[in-house]
PDB file of C-alpha atoms and ligand atoms in Angstrom:
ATOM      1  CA  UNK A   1       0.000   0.000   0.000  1.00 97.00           C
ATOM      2  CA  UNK A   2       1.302   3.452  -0.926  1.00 98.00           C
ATOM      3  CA  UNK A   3      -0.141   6.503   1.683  1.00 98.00           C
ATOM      4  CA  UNK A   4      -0.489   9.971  -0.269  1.00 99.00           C
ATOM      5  CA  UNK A   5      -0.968  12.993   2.994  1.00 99.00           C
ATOM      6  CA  UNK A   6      -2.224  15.480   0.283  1.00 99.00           C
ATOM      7  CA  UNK A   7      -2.420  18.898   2.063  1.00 98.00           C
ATOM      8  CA  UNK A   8      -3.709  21.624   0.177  1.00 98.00           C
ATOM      9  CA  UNK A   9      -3.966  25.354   0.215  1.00 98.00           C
ATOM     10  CA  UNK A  10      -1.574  26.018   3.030  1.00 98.00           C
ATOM     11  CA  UNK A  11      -1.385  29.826   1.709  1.00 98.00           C
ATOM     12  CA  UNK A  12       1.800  30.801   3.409  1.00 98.00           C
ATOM     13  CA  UNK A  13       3.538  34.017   3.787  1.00 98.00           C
ATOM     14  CA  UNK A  14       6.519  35.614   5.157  1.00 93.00           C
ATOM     15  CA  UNK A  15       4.853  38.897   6.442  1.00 96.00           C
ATOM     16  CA  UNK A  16       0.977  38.085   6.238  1.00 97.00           C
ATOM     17  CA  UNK A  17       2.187  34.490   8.702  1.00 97.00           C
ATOM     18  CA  UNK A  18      -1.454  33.799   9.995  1.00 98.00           C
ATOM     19  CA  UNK A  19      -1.586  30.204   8.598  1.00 98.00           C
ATOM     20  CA  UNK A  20       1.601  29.228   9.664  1.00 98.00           C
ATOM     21  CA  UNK A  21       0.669  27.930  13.082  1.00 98.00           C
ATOM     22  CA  UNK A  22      -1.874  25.760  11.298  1.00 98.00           C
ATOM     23  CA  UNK A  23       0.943  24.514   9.384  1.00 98.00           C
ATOM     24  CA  UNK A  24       3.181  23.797  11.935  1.00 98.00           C
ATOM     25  CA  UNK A  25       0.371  21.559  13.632  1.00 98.00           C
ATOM     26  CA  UNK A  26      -0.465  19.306  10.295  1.00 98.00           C
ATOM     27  CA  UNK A  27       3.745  19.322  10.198  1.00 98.00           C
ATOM     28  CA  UNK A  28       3.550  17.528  13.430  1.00 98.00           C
ATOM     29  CA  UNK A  29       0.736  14.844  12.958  1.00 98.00           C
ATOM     30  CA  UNK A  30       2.127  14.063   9.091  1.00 98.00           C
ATOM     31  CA  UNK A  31       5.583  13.934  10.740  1.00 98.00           C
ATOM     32  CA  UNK A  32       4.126  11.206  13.437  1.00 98.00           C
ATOM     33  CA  UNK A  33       1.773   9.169  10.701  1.00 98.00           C
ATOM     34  CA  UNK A  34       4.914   8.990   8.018  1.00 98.00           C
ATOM     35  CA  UNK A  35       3.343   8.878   5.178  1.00 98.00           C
ATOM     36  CA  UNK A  36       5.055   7.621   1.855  1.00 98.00           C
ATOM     37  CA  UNK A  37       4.486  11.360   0.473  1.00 98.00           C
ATOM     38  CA  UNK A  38       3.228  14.034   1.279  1.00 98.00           C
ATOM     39  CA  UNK A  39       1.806  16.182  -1.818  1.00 99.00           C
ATOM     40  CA  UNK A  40       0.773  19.876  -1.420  1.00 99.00           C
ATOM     41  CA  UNK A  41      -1.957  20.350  -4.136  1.00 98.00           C
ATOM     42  CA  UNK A  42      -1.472  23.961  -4.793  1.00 98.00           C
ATOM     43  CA  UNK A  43      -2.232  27.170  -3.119  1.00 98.00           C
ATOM     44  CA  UNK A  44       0.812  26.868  -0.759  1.00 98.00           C
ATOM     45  CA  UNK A  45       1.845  30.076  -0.952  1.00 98.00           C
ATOM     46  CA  UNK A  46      -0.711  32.824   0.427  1.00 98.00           C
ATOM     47  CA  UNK A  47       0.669  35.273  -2.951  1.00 97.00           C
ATOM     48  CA  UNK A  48       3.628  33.870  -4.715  1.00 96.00           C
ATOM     49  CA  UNK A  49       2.130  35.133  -7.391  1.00 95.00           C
ATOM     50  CA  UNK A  50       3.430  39.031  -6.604  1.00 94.00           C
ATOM     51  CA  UNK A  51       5.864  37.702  -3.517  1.00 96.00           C
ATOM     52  CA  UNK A  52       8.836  35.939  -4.288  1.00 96.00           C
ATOM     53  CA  UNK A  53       9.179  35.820  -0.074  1.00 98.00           C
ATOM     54  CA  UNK A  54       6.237  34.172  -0.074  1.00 98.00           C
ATOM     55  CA  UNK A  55       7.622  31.329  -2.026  1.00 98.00           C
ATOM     56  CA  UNK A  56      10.782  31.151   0.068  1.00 98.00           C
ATOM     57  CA  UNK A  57       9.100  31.098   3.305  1.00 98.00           C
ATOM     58  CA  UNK A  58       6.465  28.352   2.278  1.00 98.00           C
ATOM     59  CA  UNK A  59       9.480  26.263   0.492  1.00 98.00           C
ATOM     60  CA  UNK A  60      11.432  26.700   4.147  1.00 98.00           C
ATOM     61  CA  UNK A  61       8.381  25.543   5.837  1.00 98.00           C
ATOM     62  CA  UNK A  62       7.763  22.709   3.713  1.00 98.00           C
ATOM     63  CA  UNK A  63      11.551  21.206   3.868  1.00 98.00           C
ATOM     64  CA  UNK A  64      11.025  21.497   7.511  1.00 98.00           C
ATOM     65  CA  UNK A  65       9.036  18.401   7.799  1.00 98.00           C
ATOM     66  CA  UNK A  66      11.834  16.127   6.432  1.00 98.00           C
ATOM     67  CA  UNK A  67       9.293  14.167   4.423  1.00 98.00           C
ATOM     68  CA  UNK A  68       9.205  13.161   1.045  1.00 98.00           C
ATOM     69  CA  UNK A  69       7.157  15.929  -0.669  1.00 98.00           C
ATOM     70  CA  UNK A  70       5.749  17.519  -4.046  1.00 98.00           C
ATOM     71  CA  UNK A  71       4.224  19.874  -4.812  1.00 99.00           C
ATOM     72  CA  UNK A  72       1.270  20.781  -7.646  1.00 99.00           C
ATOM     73  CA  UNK A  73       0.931  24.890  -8.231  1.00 98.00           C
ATOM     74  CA  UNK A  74      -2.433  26.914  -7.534  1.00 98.00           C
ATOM     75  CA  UNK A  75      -4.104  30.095  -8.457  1.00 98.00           C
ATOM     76  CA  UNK A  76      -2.353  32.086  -6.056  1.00 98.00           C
ATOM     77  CA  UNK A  77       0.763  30.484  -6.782  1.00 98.00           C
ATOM     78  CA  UNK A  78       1.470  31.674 -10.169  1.00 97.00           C
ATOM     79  CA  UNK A  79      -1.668  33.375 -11.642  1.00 97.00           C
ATOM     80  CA  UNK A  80      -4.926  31.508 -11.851  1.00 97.00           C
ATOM     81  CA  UNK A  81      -5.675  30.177 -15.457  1.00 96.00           C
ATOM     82  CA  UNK A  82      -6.201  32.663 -18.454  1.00 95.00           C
ATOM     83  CA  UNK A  83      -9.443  31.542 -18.574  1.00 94.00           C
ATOM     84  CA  UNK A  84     -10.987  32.453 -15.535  1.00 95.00           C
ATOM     85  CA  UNK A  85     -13.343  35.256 -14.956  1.00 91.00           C
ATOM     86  CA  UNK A  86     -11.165  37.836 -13.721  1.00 82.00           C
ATOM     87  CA  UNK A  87     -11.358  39.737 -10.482  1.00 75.00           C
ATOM     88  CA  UNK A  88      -8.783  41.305  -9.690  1.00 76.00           C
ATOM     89  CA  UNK A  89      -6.317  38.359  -9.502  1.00 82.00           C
ATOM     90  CA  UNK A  90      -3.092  38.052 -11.136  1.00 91.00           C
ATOM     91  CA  UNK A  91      -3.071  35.352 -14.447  1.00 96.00           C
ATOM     92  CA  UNK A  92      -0.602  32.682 -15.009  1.00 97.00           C
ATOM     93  CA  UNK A  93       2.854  33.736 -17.150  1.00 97.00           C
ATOM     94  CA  UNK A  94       5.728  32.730 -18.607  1.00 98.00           C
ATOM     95  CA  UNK A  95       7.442  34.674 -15.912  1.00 97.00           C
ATOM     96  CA  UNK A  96       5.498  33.604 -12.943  1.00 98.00           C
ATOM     97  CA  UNK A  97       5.111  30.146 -13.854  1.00 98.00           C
ATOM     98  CA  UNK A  98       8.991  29.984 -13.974  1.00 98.00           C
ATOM     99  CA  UNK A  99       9.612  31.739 -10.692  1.00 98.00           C
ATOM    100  CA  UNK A 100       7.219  28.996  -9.414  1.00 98.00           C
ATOM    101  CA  UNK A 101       9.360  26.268 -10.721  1.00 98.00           C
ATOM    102  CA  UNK A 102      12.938  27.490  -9.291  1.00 98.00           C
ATOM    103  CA  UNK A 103      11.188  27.210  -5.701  1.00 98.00           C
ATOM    104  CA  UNK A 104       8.735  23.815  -6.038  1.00 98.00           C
ATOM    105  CA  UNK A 105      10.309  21.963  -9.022  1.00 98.00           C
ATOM    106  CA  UNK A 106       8.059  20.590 -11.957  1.00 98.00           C
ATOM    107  CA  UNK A 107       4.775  21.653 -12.070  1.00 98.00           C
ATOM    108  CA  UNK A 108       3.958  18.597 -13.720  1.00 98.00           C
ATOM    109  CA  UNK A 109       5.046  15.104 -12.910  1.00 98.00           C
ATOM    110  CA  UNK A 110       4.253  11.361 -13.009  1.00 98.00           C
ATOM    111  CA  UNK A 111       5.532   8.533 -10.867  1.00 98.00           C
ATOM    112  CA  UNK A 112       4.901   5.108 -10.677  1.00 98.00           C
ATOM    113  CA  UNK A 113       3.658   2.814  -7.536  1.00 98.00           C
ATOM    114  CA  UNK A 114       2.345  -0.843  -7.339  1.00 98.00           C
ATOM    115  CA  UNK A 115      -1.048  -1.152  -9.102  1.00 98.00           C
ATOM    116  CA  UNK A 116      -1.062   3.292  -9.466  1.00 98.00           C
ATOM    117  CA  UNK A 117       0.067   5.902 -11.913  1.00 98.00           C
ATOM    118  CA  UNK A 118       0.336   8.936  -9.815  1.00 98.00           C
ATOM    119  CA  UNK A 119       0.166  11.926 -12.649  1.00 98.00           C
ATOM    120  CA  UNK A 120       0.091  15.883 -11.109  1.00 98.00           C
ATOM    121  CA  UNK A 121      -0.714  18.525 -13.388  1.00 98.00           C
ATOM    122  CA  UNK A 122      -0.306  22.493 -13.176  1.00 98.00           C
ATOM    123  CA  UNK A 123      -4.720  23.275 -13.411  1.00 98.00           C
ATOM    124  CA  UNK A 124      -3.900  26.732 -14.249  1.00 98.00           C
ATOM    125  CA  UNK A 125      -1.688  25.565 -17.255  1.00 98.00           C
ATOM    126  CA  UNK A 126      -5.707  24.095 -18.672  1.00 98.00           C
ATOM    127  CA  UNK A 127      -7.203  27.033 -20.554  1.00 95.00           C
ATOM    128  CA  UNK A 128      -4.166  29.426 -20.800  1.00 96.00           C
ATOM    129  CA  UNK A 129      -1.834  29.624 -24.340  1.00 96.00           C
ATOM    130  CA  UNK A 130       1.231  29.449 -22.916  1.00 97.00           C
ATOM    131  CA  UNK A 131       3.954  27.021 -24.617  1.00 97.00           C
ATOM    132  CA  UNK A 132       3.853  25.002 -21.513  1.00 98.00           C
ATOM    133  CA  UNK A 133       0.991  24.436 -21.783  1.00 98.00           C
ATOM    134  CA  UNK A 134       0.779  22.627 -24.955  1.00 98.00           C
ATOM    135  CA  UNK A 135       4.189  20.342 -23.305  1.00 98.00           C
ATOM    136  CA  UNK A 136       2.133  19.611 -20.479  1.00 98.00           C
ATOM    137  CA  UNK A 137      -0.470  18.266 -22.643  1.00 98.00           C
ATOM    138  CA  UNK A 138       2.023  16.228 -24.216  1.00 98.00           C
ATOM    139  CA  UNK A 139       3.099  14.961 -21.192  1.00 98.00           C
ATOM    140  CA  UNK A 140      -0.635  14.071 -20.113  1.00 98.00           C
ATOM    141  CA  UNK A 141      -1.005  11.836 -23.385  1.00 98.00           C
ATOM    142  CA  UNK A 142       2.677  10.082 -22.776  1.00 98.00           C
ATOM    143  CA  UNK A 143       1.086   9.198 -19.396  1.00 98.00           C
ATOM    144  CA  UNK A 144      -1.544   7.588 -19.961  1.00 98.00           C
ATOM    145  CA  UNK A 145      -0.540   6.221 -23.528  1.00 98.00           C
ATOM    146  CA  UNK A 146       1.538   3.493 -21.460  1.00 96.00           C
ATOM    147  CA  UNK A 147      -0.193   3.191 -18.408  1.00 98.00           C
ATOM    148  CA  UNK A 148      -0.779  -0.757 -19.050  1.00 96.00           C
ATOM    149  CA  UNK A 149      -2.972  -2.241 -16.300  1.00 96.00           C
ATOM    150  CA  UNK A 150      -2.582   0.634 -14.169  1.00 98.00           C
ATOM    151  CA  UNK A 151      -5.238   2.381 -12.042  1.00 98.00           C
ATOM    152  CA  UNK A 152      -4.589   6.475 -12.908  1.00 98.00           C
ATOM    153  CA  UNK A 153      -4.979   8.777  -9.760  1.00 98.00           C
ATOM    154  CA  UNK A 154      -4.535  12.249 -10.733  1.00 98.00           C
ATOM    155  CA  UNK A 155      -4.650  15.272  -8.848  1.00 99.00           C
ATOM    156  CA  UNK A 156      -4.503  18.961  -9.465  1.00 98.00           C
ATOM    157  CA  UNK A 157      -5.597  21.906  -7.821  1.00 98.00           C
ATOM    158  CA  UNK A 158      -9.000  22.608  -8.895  1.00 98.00           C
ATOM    159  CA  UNK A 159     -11.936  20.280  -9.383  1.00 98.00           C
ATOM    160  CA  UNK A 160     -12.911  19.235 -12.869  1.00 98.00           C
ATOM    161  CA  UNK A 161     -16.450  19.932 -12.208  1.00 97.00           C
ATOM    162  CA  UNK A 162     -19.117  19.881  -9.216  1.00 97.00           C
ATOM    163  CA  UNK A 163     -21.613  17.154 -10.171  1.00 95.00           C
ATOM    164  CA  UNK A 164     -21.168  16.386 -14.113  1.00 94.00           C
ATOM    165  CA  UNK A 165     -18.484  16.282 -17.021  1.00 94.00           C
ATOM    166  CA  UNK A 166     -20.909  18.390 -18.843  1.00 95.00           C
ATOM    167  CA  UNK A 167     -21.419  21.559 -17.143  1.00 96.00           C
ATOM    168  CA  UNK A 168     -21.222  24.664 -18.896  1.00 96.00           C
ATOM    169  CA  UNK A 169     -20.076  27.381 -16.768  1.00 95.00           C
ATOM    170  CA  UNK A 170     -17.011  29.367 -16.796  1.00 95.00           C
ATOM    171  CA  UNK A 171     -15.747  30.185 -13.117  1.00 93.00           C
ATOM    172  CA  UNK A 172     -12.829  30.023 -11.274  1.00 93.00           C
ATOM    173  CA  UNK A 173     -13.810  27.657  -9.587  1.00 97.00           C
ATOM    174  CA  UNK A 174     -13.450  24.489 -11.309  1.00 98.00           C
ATOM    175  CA  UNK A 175     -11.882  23.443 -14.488  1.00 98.00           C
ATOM    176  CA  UNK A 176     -13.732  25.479 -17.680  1.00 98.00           C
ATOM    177  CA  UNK A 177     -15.770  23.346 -19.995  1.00 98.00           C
ATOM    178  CA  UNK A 178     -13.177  23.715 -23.444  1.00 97.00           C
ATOM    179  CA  UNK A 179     -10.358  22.425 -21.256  1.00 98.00           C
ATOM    180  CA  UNK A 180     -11.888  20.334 -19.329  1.00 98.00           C
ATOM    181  CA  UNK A 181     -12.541  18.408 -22.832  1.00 97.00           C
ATOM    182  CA  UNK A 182      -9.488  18.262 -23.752  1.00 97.00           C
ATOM    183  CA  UNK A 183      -7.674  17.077 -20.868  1.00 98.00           C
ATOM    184  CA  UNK A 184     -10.033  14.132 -20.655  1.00 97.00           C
ATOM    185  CA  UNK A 185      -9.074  13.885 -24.965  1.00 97.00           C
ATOM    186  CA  UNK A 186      -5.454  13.584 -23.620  1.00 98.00           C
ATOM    187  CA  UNK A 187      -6.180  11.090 -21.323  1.00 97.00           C
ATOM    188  CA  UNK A 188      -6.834   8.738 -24.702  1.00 93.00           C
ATOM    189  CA  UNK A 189      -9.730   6.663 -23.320  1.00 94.00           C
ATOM    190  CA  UNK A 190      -8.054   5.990 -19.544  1.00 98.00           C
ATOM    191  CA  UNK A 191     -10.461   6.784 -17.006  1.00 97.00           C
ATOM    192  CA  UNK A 192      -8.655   8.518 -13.433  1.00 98.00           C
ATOM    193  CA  UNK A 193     -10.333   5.714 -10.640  1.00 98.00           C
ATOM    194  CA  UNK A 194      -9.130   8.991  -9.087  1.00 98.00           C
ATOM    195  CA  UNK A 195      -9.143  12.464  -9.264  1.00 98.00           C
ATOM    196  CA  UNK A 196      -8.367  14.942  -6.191  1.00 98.00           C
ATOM    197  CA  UNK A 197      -7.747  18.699  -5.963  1.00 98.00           C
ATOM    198  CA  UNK A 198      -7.616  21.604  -3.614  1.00 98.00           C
ATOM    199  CA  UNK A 199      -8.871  24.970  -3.967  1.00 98.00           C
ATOM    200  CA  UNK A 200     -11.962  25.204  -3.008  1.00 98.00           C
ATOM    201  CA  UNK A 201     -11.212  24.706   1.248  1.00 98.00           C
ATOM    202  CA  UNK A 202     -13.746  21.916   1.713  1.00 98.00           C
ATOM    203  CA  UNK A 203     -13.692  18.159   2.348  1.00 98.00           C
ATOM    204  CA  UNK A 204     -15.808  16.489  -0.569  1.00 98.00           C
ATOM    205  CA  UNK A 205     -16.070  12.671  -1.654  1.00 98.00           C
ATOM    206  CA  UNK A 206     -18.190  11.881  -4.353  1.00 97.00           C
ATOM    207  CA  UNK A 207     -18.334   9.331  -7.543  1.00 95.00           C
ATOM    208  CA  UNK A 208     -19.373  10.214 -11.196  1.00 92.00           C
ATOM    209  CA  UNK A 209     -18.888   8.188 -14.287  1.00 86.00           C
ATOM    210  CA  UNK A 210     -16.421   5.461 -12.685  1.00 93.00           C
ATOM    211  CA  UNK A 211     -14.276   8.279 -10.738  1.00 97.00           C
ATOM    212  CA  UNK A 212     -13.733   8.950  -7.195  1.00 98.00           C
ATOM    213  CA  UNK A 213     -13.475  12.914  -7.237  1.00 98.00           C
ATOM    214  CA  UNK A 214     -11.848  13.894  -3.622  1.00 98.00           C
ATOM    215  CA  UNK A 215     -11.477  17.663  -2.313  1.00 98.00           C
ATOM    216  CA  UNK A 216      -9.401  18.258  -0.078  1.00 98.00           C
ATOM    217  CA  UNK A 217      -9.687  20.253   2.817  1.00 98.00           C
ATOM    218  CA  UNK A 218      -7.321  23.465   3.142  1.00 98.00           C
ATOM    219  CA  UNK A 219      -4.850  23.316   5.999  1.00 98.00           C
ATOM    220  CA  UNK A 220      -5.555  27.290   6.675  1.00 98.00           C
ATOM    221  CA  UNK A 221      -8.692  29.069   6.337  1.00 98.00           C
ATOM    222  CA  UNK A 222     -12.536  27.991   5.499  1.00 98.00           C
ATOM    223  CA  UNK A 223     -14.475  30.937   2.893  1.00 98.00           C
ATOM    224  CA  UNK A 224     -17.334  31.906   4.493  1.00 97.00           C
ATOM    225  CA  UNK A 225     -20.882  30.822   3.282  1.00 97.00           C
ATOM    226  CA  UNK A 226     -22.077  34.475   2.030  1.00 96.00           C
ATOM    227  CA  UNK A 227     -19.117  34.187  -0.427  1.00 95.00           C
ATOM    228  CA  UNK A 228     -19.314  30.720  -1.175  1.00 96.00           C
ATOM    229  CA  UNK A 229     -21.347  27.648  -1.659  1.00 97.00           C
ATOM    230  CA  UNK A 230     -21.679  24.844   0.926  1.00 98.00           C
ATOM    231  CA  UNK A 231     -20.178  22.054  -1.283  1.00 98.00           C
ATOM    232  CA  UNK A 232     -18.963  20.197   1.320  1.00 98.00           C
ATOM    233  CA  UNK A 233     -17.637  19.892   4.771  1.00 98.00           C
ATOM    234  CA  UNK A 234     -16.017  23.595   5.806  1.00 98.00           C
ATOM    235  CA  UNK A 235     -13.415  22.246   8.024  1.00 98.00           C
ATOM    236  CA  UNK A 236      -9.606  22.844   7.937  1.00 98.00           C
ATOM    237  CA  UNK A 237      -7.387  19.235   8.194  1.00 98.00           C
ATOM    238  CA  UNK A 238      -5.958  17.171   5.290  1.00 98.00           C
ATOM    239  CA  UNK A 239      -6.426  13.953   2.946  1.00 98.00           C
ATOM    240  CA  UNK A 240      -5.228  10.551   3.745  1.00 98.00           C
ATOM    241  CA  UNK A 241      -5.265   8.193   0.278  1.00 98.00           C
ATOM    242  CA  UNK A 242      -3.921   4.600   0.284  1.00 98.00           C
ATOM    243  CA  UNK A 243      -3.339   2.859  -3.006  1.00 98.00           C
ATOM    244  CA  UNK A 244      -3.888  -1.088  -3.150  1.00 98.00           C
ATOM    245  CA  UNK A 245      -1.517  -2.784  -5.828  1.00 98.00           C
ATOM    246  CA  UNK A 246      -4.471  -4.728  -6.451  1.00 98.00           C
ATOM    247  CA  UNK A 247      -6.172  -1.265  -7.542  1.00 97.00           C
ATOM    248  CA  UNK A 248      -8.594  -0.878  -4.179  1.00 98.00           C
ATOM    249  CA  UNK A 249      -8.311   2.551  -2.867  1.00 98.00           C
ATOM    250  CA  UNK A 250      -9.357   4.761   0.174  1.00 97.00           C
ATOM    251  CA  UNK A 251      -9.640   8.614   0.727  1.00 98.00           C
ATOM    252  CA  UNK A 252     -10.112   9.912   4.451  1.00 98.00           C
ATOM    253  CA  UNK A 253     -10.293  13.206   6.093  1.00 98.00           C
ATOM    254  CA  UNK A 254      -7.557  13.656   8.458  1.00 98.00           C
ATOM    255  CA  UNK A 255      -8.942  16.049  11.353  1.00 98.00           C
ATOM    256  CA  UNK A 256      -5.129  17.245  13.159  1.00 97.00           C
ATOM    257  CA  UNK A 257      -6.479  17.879  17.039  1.00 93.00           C
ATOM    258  CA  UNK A 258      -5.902  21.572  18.166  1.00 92.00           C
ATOM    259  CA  UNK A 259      -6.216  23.019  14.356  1.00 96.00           C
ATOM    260  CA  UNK A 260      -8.657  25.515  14.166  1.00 97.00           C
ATOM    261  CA  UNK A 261     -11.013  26.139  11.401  1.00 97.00           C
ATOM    262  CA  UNK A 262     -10.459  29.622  10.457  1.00 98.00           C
ATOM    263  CA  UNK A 263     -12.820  31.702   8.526  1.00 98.00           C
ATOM    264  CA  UNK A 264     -10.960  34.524   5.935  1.00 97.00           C
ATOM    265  CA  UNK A 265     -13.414  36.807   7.005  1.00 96.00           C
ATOM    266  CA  UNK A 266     -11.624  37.326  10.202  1.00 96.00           C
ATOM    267  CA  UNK A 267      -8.445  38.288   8.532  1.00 96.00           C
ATOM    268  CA  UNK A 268      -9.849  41.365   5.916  1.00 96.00           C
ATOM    269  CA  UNK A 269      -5.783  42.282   5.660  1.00 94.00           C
ATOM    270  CA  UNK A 270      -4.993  39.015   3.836  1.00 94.00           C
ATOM    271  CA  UNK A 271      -6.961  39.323   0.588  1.00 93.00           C
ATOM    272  CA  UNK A 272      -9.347  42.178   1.611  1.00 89.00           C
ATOM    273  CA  UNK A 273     -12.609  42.462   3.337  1.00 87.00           C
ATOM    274  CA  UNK A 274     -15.003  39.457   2.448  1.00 83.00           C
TER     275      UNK A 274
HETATM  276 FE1  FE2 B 301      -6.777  28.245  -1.675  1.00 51.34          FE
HETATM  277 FE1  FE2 B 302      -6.939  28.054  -5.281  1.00 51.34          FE
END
């Protein structure tokens, strides 16, 4: 069995350091369950996006659990997709998207466990035009081209969609229709057993068309419901998944005792009042 502790949407900072305690606490209960990795699923950095301290601090934090780790980019890591409606937020570059790499390492990657293709993508690289994009599409067919008998799990930072593969809104939110299509065209007829994300700070299992879709919870903060659907469960904590060779798999909240839930309302100087 191979143990995944995904943590997601740590959104840490080296002078805005209000999720850092939370941090510090999930540190201590992944460093005492060992997983066999621990995977941040994007979001880790509270703006690395305009702060290159941001990144450095969140990178220190990170190597301070003396785990194996990897990392998948979010919105506010380098720019959320072109795509998404804008509001305000900074979009994914050349520029940015490279910063992000010097700090984290590929935003793309694929590994290989008993039974389990592990494949992480970069979610904001789906709708944008930038060349690395098109690589990472690439990439996404040369996975799953030789998979073989291999269950895919593949996770990213935002969902693919709430209930169905067919939903037509554009949002920020979740993955946009057009490339939404497309990844699942690069996935040449392998269907994910698996798919988990981040980004939207709630705890969600559900299954459509053959899939397991898990959200995971964010280690920091909780978006309050006058801003933001109920989805899910609103609770801070992180993801436990164990992969079967034989192809079984689980997905379990991990609640870390003495973590508070906190609400971004109660911080207006992080992004503004909500
Ligand atoms: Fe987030
Ligand atoms: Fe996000």
């Amino acid at each position: 069995m191979f143990r995944i502790a995904q943590i997601s949407d740590t959104h840490l900072s080296d002078d805005k350091p209000f999720f850092v305690d939370n941090f510090v606490r999930v540190g201590e209960a992944l460093r005492a369950s060992r997983p066999d990795l621990v995977l941040n699923s994007g979001d880790i950095t509270l703006d690395g996006a305009s702060s290159e301290a941001d990144m450095a601090a969140a990178r220190l934090l990170h190597d301070g659990l003396g785990l194996p780790i990897r990392f998948l980019p979010g919105n506010h890591d380098l720019g959320d997709s072109q795509d998404a409606p804008g509001h305000g937020e900074a979009a994914i570059d050349a520029m940015r998207r490279e910063r992000y790499v010097s700090y984290f390492g590929s935003d793309w990657w694929w590994f290989d466990v008993p039974g389990w293709r592990v494949l992480g993508l970069n979610a904001q690289l789906l709708g944008s035009d930038l060349a690395a994009a098109e690589a990472q599409e690439a990439a996404i067919v040369d996975a799953a081209s030789d998979i073989g008998a291999r269950r895919l799990a593949l996770f990213l930072h935002k969902p693919l969609f709430d209930r169905t593969i067919d939903e037509s809104e554009i949002t920020g939110r979740f993955v946009n229709p057009v490339p939404r299509r497309l990844l699942m065209a690069s996935l040449v007829g392998v269907t994910p057993a698996l798919v988990s994300c981040g980004h939207v700070h709630q705890y969600r299992a559900s299954e459509a068309f053959a899939t397991r879709h898990v959200w995971a919870s964010s280690t920091a903060f909780v978006i309050p419901d006058h801003r933001q659907p109920r989805y899910g469960l609103k609770e801070v904590g992180y993801v436990e998944h164990r992969l079967h060779a034989d192809g079984r798999h689980d997905s379990v909240l991990v609640r870390v005792p003495g973590m508070p839930t906190l609400d971004i309302a109660q911080f207006p100087q992080v992004y503004g009042p909500v």
